[in-house]
mmCIF file of C-alpha atoms in Angstrom:
data_model
loop_
_atom_site.group_PDB
_atom_site.id
_atom_site.type_symbol
_atom_site.label_atom_id
_atom_site.label_comp_id
_atom_site.label_asym_id
_atom_site.label_seq_id
_atom_site.Cartn_x
_atom_site.Cartn_y
_atom_site.Cartn_z
ATOM 1 C CA MET A 22 -10.238 19.165 -0.061
ATOM 2 C CA THR A 23 -12.290 18.365 3.036
ATOM 3 C CA SER A 24 -13.602 14.970 4.035
ATOM 4 C CA GLN A 25 -17.383 14.666 3.992
ATOM 5 C CA ARG A 26 -18.448 12.516 6.906
ATOM 6 C CA LEU A 27 -20.908 9.747 6.147
ATOM 7 C CA PRO A 28 -24.115 9.481 8.184
ATOM 8 C CA LEU A 29 -23.098 6.035 9.488
ATOM 9 C CA PRO A 30 -19.658 5.355 10.989
ATOM 10 C CA THR A 31 -17.265 2.629 9.927
ATOM 11 C CA ARG A 32 -18.100 -0.598 11.740
ATOM 12 C CA ASP A 33 -15.515 -3.356 12.155
ATOM 13 C CA GLY A 34 -13.557 -1.962 9.232
ATOM 14 C CA VAL A 35 -16.564 -1.680 6.902
ATOM 15 C CA GLY A 36 -18.015 1.656 5.862
ATOM 16 C CA PRO A 37 -21.700 2.034 4.975
ATOM 17 C CA SER A 38 -22.987 1.275 1.499
ATOM 18 C CA CYS A 39 -25.126 3.820 -0.337
ATOM 19 C CA VAL A 40 -28.025 3.608 -2.780
ATOM 20 C CA GLY A 41 -29.746 6.498 -4.513
ATOM 21 C CA LEU A 42 -33.538 6.549 -4.635
ATOM 22 C CA PRO A 43 -34.804 7.154 -8.194
ATOM 23 C CA GLN A 44 -38.211 8.466 -9.126
ATOM 24 C CA GLY A 45 -40.683 5.595 -8.894
ATOM 25 C CA PRO A 46 -43.967 4.166 -7.605
ATOM 26 C CA TRP A 47 -42.825 2.572 -4.335
ATOM 27 C CA PRO A 48 -45.031 3.511 -1.361
ATOM 28 C CA THR A 49 -42.200 3.209 1.169
ATOM 29 C CA ILE A 50 -38.411 3.224 1.142
ATOM 30 C CA ALA A 51 -38.536 -0.295 2.585
ATOM 31 C CA GLU A 52 -40.487 -1.570 -0.435
ATOM 32 C CA PHE A 53 -37.884 -0.092 -2.769
ATOM 33 C CA LEU A 54 -35.005 -1.709 -0.858
ATOM 34 C CA VAL A 55 -36.682 -5.135 -0.879
ATOM 35 C CA GLU A 56 -37.194 -4.911 -4.648
ATOM 36 C CA ARG A 57 -33.788 -3.382 -5.381
ATOM 37 C CA PHE A 58 -31.856 -6.010 -3.406
ATOM 38 C CA PRO A 59 -33.654 -9.358 -3.860
ATOM 39 C CA ALA A 60 -30.818 -11.277 -2.176
ATOM 40 C CA ILE A 61 -31.675 -9.532 1.118
ATOM 41 C CA THR A 62 -34.906 -10.698 2.729
ATOM 42 C CA ARG A 63 -37.636 -8.371 3.913
ATOM 43 C CA GLU A 64 -37.040 -9.654 7.439
ATOM 44 C CA ALA A 65 -33.366 -8.692 7.206
ATOM 45 C CA TRP A 66 -34.251 -5.142 6.144
ATOM 46 C CA MET A 67 -36.772 -4.837 8.978
ATOM 47 C CA ALA A 68 -34.150 -5.974 11.498
ATOM 48 C CA ARG A 69 -31.627 -3.453 10.161
ATOM 49 C CA MET A 70 -34.172 -0.652 10.382
ATOM 50 C CA GLU A 71 -35.129 -1.579 13.937
ATOM 51 C CA ALA A 72 -31.425 -1.374 14.836
ATOM 52 C CA SER A 73 -31.177 2.095 13.175
ATOM 53 C CA ASP A 74 -28.692 0.666 10.676
ATOM 54 C CA VAL A 75 -30.490 2.252 7.709
ATOM 55 C CA VAL A 76 -30.442 6.058 7.490
ATOM 56 C CA ASP A 77 -30.800 8.783 4.888
ATOM 57 C CA GLU A 78 -28.077 11.197 3.788
ATOM 58 C CA HIS A 79 -28.929 13.486 6.710
ATOM 59 C CA GLY A 80 -28.566 10.711 9.282
ATOM 60 C CA VAL A 81 -32.322 10.381 9.826
ATOM 61 C CA PRO A 82 -33.283 6.729 10.444
ATOM 62 C CA VAL A 83 -35.305 4.972 7.779
ATOM 63 C CA THR A 84 -38.204 3.098 9.373
ATOM 64 C CA ALA A 85 -40.360 0.379 7.856
ATOM 65 C CA GLN A 86 -43.226 2.852 7.392
ATOM 66 C CA ARG A 87 -41.274 5.832 6.062
ATOM 67 C CA ARG A 88 -42.809 7.094 2.837
ATOM 68 C CA TYR A 89 -40.791 6.941 -0.348
ATOM 69 C CA GLN A 90 -39.126 10.157 -1.472
ATOM 70 C CA ALA A 91 -36.735 10.866 -4.314
ATOM 71 C CA PRO A 92 -34.113 11.948 -4.960
ATOM 72 C CA LEU A 93 -32.514 10.809 -1.712
ATOM 73 C CA ARG A 94 -29.490 8.735 -0.721
ATOM 74 C CA VAL A 95 -29.891 5.896 1.751
ATOM 75 C CA TYR A 96 -27.005 4.394 3.711
ATOM 76 C CA TYR A 97 -26.869 0.925 5.234
ATOM 77 C CA TYR A 98 -24.388 -1.698 6.393
ATOM 78 C CA ARG A 99 -23.710 -4.580 4.061
ATOM 79 C CA THR A 100 -23.443 -7.987 5.732
ATOM 80 C CA LEU A 101 -22.720 -11.553 4.634
ATOM 81 C CA ASP A 102 -24.193 -14.620 6.311
ATOM 82 C CA ALA A 103 -21.071 -16.667 5.577
ATOM 83 C CA GLU A 104 -17.694 -15.703 4.211
ATOM 84 C CA VAL A 105 -14.819 -17.895 3.095
ATOM 85 C CA HIS A 106 -11.647 -17.215 5.070
ATOM 86 C CA ILE A 107 -8.569 -16.466 2.960
ATOM 87 C CA PRO A 108 -5.789 -18.333 4.824
ATOM 88 C CA PHE A 109 -2.990 -15.899 3.994
ATOM 89 C CA ASP A 110 -1.847 -12.752 5.781
ATOM 90 C CA GLU A 111 -1.133 -9.292 4.449
ATOM 91 C CA GLN A 112 1.904 -7.327 5.617
ATOM 92 C CA VAL A 113 2.213 -3.584 6.179
ATOM 93 C CA LEU A 114 5.563 -2.531 4.711
ATOM 94 C CA PHE A 115 5.306 1.221 5.297
ATOM 95 C CA GLN A 116 3.071 3.692 7.104
ATOM 96 C CA ASP A 117 3.211 7.435 7.691
ATOM 97 C CA ASP A 118 0.667 10.262 7.919
ATOM 98 C CA GLN A 119 -0.044 10.100 4.171
ATOM 99 C CA LEU A 120 0.543 6.568 2.906
ATOM 100 C CA VAL A 121 0.224 2.916 3.767
ATOM 101 C CA VAL A 122 2.020 0.365 1.608
ATOM 102 C CA ALA A 123 0.799 -3.203 2.044
ATOM 103 C CA ASP A 124 1.885 -6.519 0.601
ATOM 104 C CA LYS A 125 -1.242 -8.449 -0.421
ATOM 105 C CA PRO A 126 -1.457 -12.236 -0.510
ATOM 106 C CA PRO A 127 -3.074 -13.999 -3.474
ATOM 107 C CA PHE A 128 -6.839 -14.703 -3.429
ATOM 108 C CA LEU A 129 -7.588 -11.659 -1.239
ATOM 109 C CA PRO A 130 -9.481 -8.829 -3.016
ATOM 110 C CA VAL A 131 -8.280 -5.275 -2.461
ATOM 111 C CA THR A 132 -11.787 -3.985 -1.662
ATOM 112 C CA PRO A 133 -15.067 -5.665 -0.657
ATOM 113 C CA THR A 134 -16.763 -7.293 -3.621
ATOM 114 C CA GLY A 135 -19.325 -10.032 -4.149
ATOM 115 C CA LYS A 136 -18.872 -12.707 -1.507
ATOM 116 C CA TYR A 137 -15.894 -10.936 0.112
ATOM 117 C CA LEU A 138 -16.369 -8.296 2.796
ATOM 118 C CA GLN A 139 -14.270 -8.785 5.919
ATOM 119 C CA GLU A 140 -11.953 -10.891 3.779
ATOM 120 C CA SER A 141 -10.626 -7.956 1.767
ATOM 121 C CA LEU A 142 -7.340 -6.109 2.124
ATOM 122 C CA LEU A 143 -8.992 -2.746 2.768
ATOM 123 C CA VAL A 144 -11.214 -3.989 5.590
ATOM 124 C CA ARG A 145 -8.405 -5.989 7.181
ATOM 125 C CA LEU A 146 -6.178 -2.900 7.186
ATOM 126 C CA LYS A 147 -8.898 -0.595 8.504
ATOM 127 C CA ARG A 148 -9.408 -2.947 11.432
ATOM 128 C CA LYS A 149 -5.703 -3.476 12.049
ATOM 129 C CA LEU A 150 -4.578 0.155 11.713
ATOM 130 C CA LYS A 151 -7.738 1.890 13.010
ATOM 131 C CA LEU A 152 -7.835 4.145 9.934
ATOM 132 C CA ASP A 153 -11.427 4.728 8.835
ATOM 133 C CA ASP A 154 -10.430 7.071 5.966
ATOM 134 C CA LEU A 155 -8.055 4.576 4.338
ATOM 135 C CA VAL A 156 -8.605 4.285 0.556
ATOM 136 C CA PRO A 157 -6.642 2.265 -2.038
ATOM 137 C CA LEU A 158 -4.874 4.413 -4.630
ATOM 138 C CA HIS A 159 -4.979 1.621 -7.219
ATOM 139 C CA ARG A 160 -6.075 -1.998 -7.542
ATOM 140 C CA ILE A 161 -4.517 -5.319 -8.386
ATOM 141 C CA ASP A 162 -6.526 -8.423 -9.223
ATOM 142 C CA ARG A 163 -7.738 -10.681 -6.432
ATOM 143 C CA SER A 164 -5.557 -13.489 -7.799
ATOM 144 C CA THR A 165 -2.438 -11.298 -7.906
ATOM 145 C CA ALA A 166 -0.116 -10.916 -4.922
ATOM 146 C CA GLY A 167 2.079 -7.950 -4.094
ATOM 147 C CA LEU A 168 2.153 -4.233 -3.411
ATOM 148 C CA VAL A 169 -0.875 -1.983 -2.964
ATOM 149 C CA LEU A 170 -0.682 1.707 -1.988
ATOM 150 C CA PHE A 171 -3.300 3.350 0.235
ATOM 151 C CA SER A 172 -4.081 6.985 0.978
ATOM 152 C CA VAL A 173 -4.528 7.918 4.639
ATOM 153 C CA ARG A 174 -5.670 11.542 4.364
ATOM 154 C CA PRO A 175 -8.518 12.771 2.132
ATOM 155 C CA GLU A 176 -6.850 16.194 1.912
ATOM 156 C CA THR A 177 -3.846 14.871 -0.036
ATOM 157 C CA ARG A 178 -5.465 11.883 -1.753
ATOM 158 C CA GLY A 179 -5.880 13.610 -5.104
ATOM 159 C CA ALA A 180 -2.160 14.354 -5.379
ATOM 160 C CA TYR A 181 -1.319 10.665 -5.005
ATOM 161 C CA GLN A 182 -4.116 9.475 -7.277
ATOM 162 C CA ALA A 183 -2.854 11.757 -10.057
ATOM 163 C CA MET A 184 0.447 9.847 -10.221
ATOM 164 C CA PHE A 185 -1.223 6.913 -11.954
ATOM 165 C CA PRO A 186 -2.954 8.491 -14.991
ATOM 166 C CA GLU A 187 -0.014 10.880 -15.377
ATOM 167 C CA ARG A 188 2.410 7.905 -15.368
ATOM 168 C CA ARG A 189 4.608 9.325 -12.625
ATOM 169 C CA ILE A 190 4.935 5.980 -10.880
ATOM 170 C CA ALA A 191 7.066 3.035 -12.025
ATOM 171 C CA LYS A 192 5.541 -0.400 -11.388
ATOM 172 C CA HIS A 193 7.214 -3.740 -11.985
ATOM 173 C CA TYR A 194 5.711 -7.210 -11.805
ATOM 174 C CA GLU A 195 7.107 -10.723 -11.946
ATOM 175 C CA ALA A 196 5.384 -13.674 -13.610
ATOM 176 C CA VAL A 197 6.139 -17.336 -14.180
ATOM 177 C CA VAL A 198 5.184 -18.548 -17.659
ATOM 178 C CA PRO A 199 5.826 -21.566 -19.881
ATOM 179 C CA TRP A 200 8.763 -20.468 -22.013
ATOM 180 C CA ARG A 201 8.261 -20.141 -25.745
ATOM 181 C CA PRO A 202 11.573 -19.649 -27.578
ATOM 182 C CA GLY A 203 11.687 -17.139 -30.395
ATOM 183 C CA VAL A 204 8.975 -14.754 -29.187
ATOM 184 C CA SER A 205 9.785 -11.484 -30.936
ATOM 185 C CA SER A 206 8.488 -9.216 -28.145
ATOM 186 C CA VAL A 207 10.633 -10.853 -25.443
ATOM 187 C CA PRO A 208 12.712 -9.029 -24.434
ATOM 188 C CA GLY A 209 11.030 -5.918 -25.740
ATOM 189 C CA THR A 210 7.681 -4.146 -25.735
ATOM 190 C CA TYR A 211 4.261 -5.597 -26.503
ATOM 191 C CA ARG A 212 1.335 -3.389 -27.510
ATOM 192 C CA SER A 213 -2.252 -4.270 -28.363
ATOM 193 C CA ARG A 214 -5.819 -3.037 -28.222
ATOM 194 C CA LEU A 215 -7.774 -4.454 -25.266
ATOM 195 C CA VAL A 216 -11.577 -4.426 -25.104
ATOM 196 C CA ASP A 217 -14.226 -6.113 -22.979
ATOM 197 C CA ASP A 218 -14.786 -9.774 -23.740
ATOM 198 C CA ASP A 219 -18.206 -11.367 -24.177
ATOM 199 C CA HIS A 220 -17.832 -12.586 -20.592
ATOM 200 C CA PHE A 221 -17.839 -9.582 -18.265
ATOM 201 C CA MET A 222 -14.977 -10.966 -16.176
ATOM 202 C CA ARG A 223 -12.481 -11.044 -19.041
ATOM 203 C CA VAL A 224 -10.951 -8.799 -21.684
ATOM 204 C CA LYS A 225 -9.652 -9.649 -25.142
ATOM 205 C CA GLU A 226 -7.531 -8.223 -27.918
ATOM 206 C CA GLU A 227 -8.933 -6.801 -31.128
ATOM 207 C CA ALA A 228 -7.479 -5.133 -34.197
ATOM 208 C CA GLY A 229 -7.027 -1.389 -34.008
ATOM 209 C CA GLU A 230 -5.014 1.349 -32.361
ATOM 210 C CA PRO A 231 -3.150 -0.091 -29.341
ATOM 211 C CA ASN A 232 -4.351 1.140 -25.960
ATOM 212 C CA SER A 233 -2.096 -1.060 -23.804
ATOM 213 C CA GLU A 234 1.668 -1.426 -23.550
ATOM 214 C CA THR A 235 3.918 -3.720 -21.523
ATOM 215 C CA ARG A 236 7.708 -3.915 -21.386
ATOM 216 C CA ILE A 237 8.919 -7.486 -20.978
ATOM 217 C CA ALA A 238 12.278 -8.909 -19.906
ATOM 218 C CA VAL A 239 13.448 -12.396 -18.948
ATOM 219 C CA GLU A 240 14.987 -12.741 -15.485
ATOM 220 C CA GLN A 241 15.440 -16.530 -15.304
ATOM 221 C CA MET A 242 14.819 -19.631 -17.400
ATOM 222 C CA ALA A 243 14.775 -23.263 -16.326
ATOM 223 C CA GLY A 244 12.940 -26.472 -17.140
ATOM 224 C CA GLY A 245 10.713 -25.053 -19.848
ATOM 225 C CA HIS A 246 9.562 -22.055 -17.789
ATOM 226 C CA ALA A 247 10.677 -18.449 -17.490
ATOM 227 C CA LEU A 248 10.479 -15.788 -14.814
ATOM 228 C CA LEU A 249 9.494 -12.566 -16.566
ATOM 229 C CA ARG A 250 9.828 -8.962 -15.437
ATOM 230 C CA LEU A 251 6.743 -7.089 -16.624
ATOM 231 C CA SER A 252 6.609 -3.290 -16.593
ATOM 232 C CA PRO A 253 3.171 -1.951 -17.560
ATOM 233 C CA VAL A 254 3.276 1.429 -19.284
ATOM 234 C CA THR A 255 -0.530 1.538 -19.288
ATOM 235 C CA GLY A 256 -2.862 0.107 -16.666
ATOM 236 C CA ARG A 257 -5.641 -1.760 -18.465
ATOM 237 C CA LYS A 258 -7.696 -4.461 -16.772
ATOM 238 C CA HIS A 259 -5.897 -7.841 -16.925
ATOM 239 C CA GLN A 260 -3.304 -6.277 -19.234
ATOM 240 C CA LEU A 261 -0.334 -8.384 -18.141
ATOM 241 C CA ARG A 262 -2.321 -11.606 -18.133
ATOM 242 C CA VAL A 263 -3.744 -11.056 -21.622
ATOM 243 C CA HIS A 264 -0.419 -9.920 -23.070
ATOM 244 C CA CYS A 265 1.354 -13.025 -21.788
ATOM 245 C CA MET A 266 -1.417 -15.242 -23.172
ATOM 246 C CA ALA A 267 -1.277 -13.478 -26.546
ATOM 247 C CA LEU A 268 2.434 -14.262 -26.729
ATOM 248 C CA GLY A 269 1.692 -17.940 -26.191
ATOM 249 C CA MET A 270 2.919 -17.851 -22.597
ATOM 250 C CA PRO A 271 -0.123 -17.735 -20.280
ATOM 251 C CA ILE A 272 0.816 -17.068 -16.661
ATOM 252 C CA VAL A 273 0.975 -20.247 -14.596
ATOM 253 C CA ASN A 274 -2.216 -21.015 -12.615
ATOM 254 C CA ASP A 275 -4.255 -18.242 -14.249
ATOM 255 C CA PRO A 276 -7.958 -18.981 -13.547
ATOM 256 C CA PHE A 277 -9.139 -16.664 -16.365
ATOM 257 C CA TYR A 278 -6.758 -17.122 -19.303
ATOM 258 C CA PRO A 279 -6.733 -18.973 -21.598
ATOM 259 C CA VAL A 280 -9.642 -20.889 -19.974
ATOM 260 C CA LEU A 281 -12.104 -19.262 -17.580
ATOM 261 C CA LEU A 282 -12.482 -21.615 -14.635
ATOM 262 C CA PRO A 283 -15.828 -21.933 -12.816
ATOM 263 C CA PRO A 284 -16.530 -19.670 -9.826
ATOM 264 C CA ASP A 285 -15.595 -21.053 -6.410
ATOM 265 C CA SER A 286 -12.717 -23.015 -7.929
ATOM 266 C CA ASP A 287 -9.941 -21.393 -5.871
ATOM 267 C CA ASP A 288 -7.074 -23.769 -5.179
ATOM 268 C CA PHE A 289 -5.028 -22.237 -2.377
ATOM 269 C CA ASP A 290 -2.151 -24.555 -3.286
ATOM 270 C CA LYS A 291 -1.971 -23.127 -6.814
ATOM 271 C CA PRO A 292 -1.943 -19.315 -6.699
ATOM 272 C CA LEU A 293 -1.604 -17.274 -9.860
ATOM 273 C CA GLN A 294 2.099 -16.790 -10.504
ATOM 274 C CA LEU A 295 1.905 -13.018 -10.873
ATOM 275 C CA LEU A 296 3.454 -10.671 -8.320
ATOM 276 C CA ALA A 297 3.306 -6.871 -8.061
ATOM 277 C CA LYS A 298 6.968 -6.724 -7.089
ATOM 278 C CA SER A 299 7.980 -3.062 -6.829
ATOM 279 C CA VAL A 300 6.878 0.565 -7.131
ATOM 280 C CA ALA A 301 8.901 3.783 -7.244
ATOM 281 C CA PHE A 302 7.819 7.423 -7.399
ATOM 282 C CA GLN A 303 8.519 10.934 -6.193
ATOM 283 C CA ASP A 304 6.171 11.666 -3.326
ATOM 284 C CA PRO A 305 3.900 14.514 -4.527
ATOM 285 C CA VAL A 306 3.480 15.843 -0.984
ATOM 286 C CA SER A 307 6.944 15.545 0.581
ATOM 287 C CA GLY A 308 9.025 15.523 -2.610
ATOM 288 C CA GLU A 309 10.923 12.438 -1.412
ATOM 289 C CA LEU A 310 11.903 9.646 -3.776
ATOM 290 C CA ARG A 311 10.147 6.512 -2.580
ATOM 291 C CA SER A 312 10.718 2.906 -3.548
ATOM 292 C CA PHE A 313 9.050 -0.231 -2.179
ATOM 293 C CA THR A 314 9.651 -3.905 -2.918
ATOM 294 C CA SER A 315 7.535 -6.907 -2.014
ATOM 295 C CA PRO A 316 9.317 -9.466 0.178
ATOM 296 C CA ARG A 317 7.501 -12.199 -1.737
ATOM 297 C CA SER A 318 9.182 -14.071 -4.545
ATOM 298 C CA LEU A 319 8.152 -16.435 -7.317
ATOM 299 C CA ALA A 320 9.999 -19.653 -8.031
ATOM 300 C CA LEU A 321 10.308 -21.538 -11.284
ATOM 301 C CA PRO A 322 8.736 -25.021 -11.194
ATOM 302 C CA PRO A 323 11.187 -27.829 -10.435
ATOM 303 C CA ARG A 324 12.612 -29.556 -13.474
#
């Protein structure tokens, strides 16, 4: 597998964004971009074009007067006028020619999204390590802290990505929950069917064939709370958070479950008590057995 170079280079850790031009009535590419992205002013697009920061898939600059043509891909740099700083640092635990293993703090997204661009784990690592081809092999929620694996080389990326759907990687999480005595699935295995909720940010359970599975064990108990060890067999969105809630033990400080808190309600003093603690796998390229553990830890609330 060869790496296809993009027509714009990575800038300050951020690669170019891409939009495909559909068939349509726009007289110029600029008119399409203004309509397609209403949050970006016409003046901002004109300034980007004057700086040659908008190009087509062949690297040809898109000017304000360039006639519309489709199909065509257009590349540009995404920018944010203001970005909230996440006051926690990531840590690189391992790096070689194939992999980077990082320990992510809570509140920091893995990749740029919404109002987060520079304040994402991927962009921070690209800047720090000078690795423009770095790509996450999996994701954890913005609220979740812990381990994230990254691929360094496009040529071997597919071999590492295949570990996840083929379940050749063991992942373990820790979570602090209010303890509910007598829960039949603890210790044990909990299975359910997860589907999209009415609110796009959440998922919910429904009757039917289970499509999610989590193994659950208790590591500590004190003062009405428990520290759980969660081992996801499947990797559904918000699986661990929804499973704990379904058992009557929602994870402490969860901003989504059971109640969805308003946007912009981050409380840096109350991070979600969910930690991607460890991963283990046989390296598909070198054949080595690899195991990584987050140096972070969760503590039960004081009695």
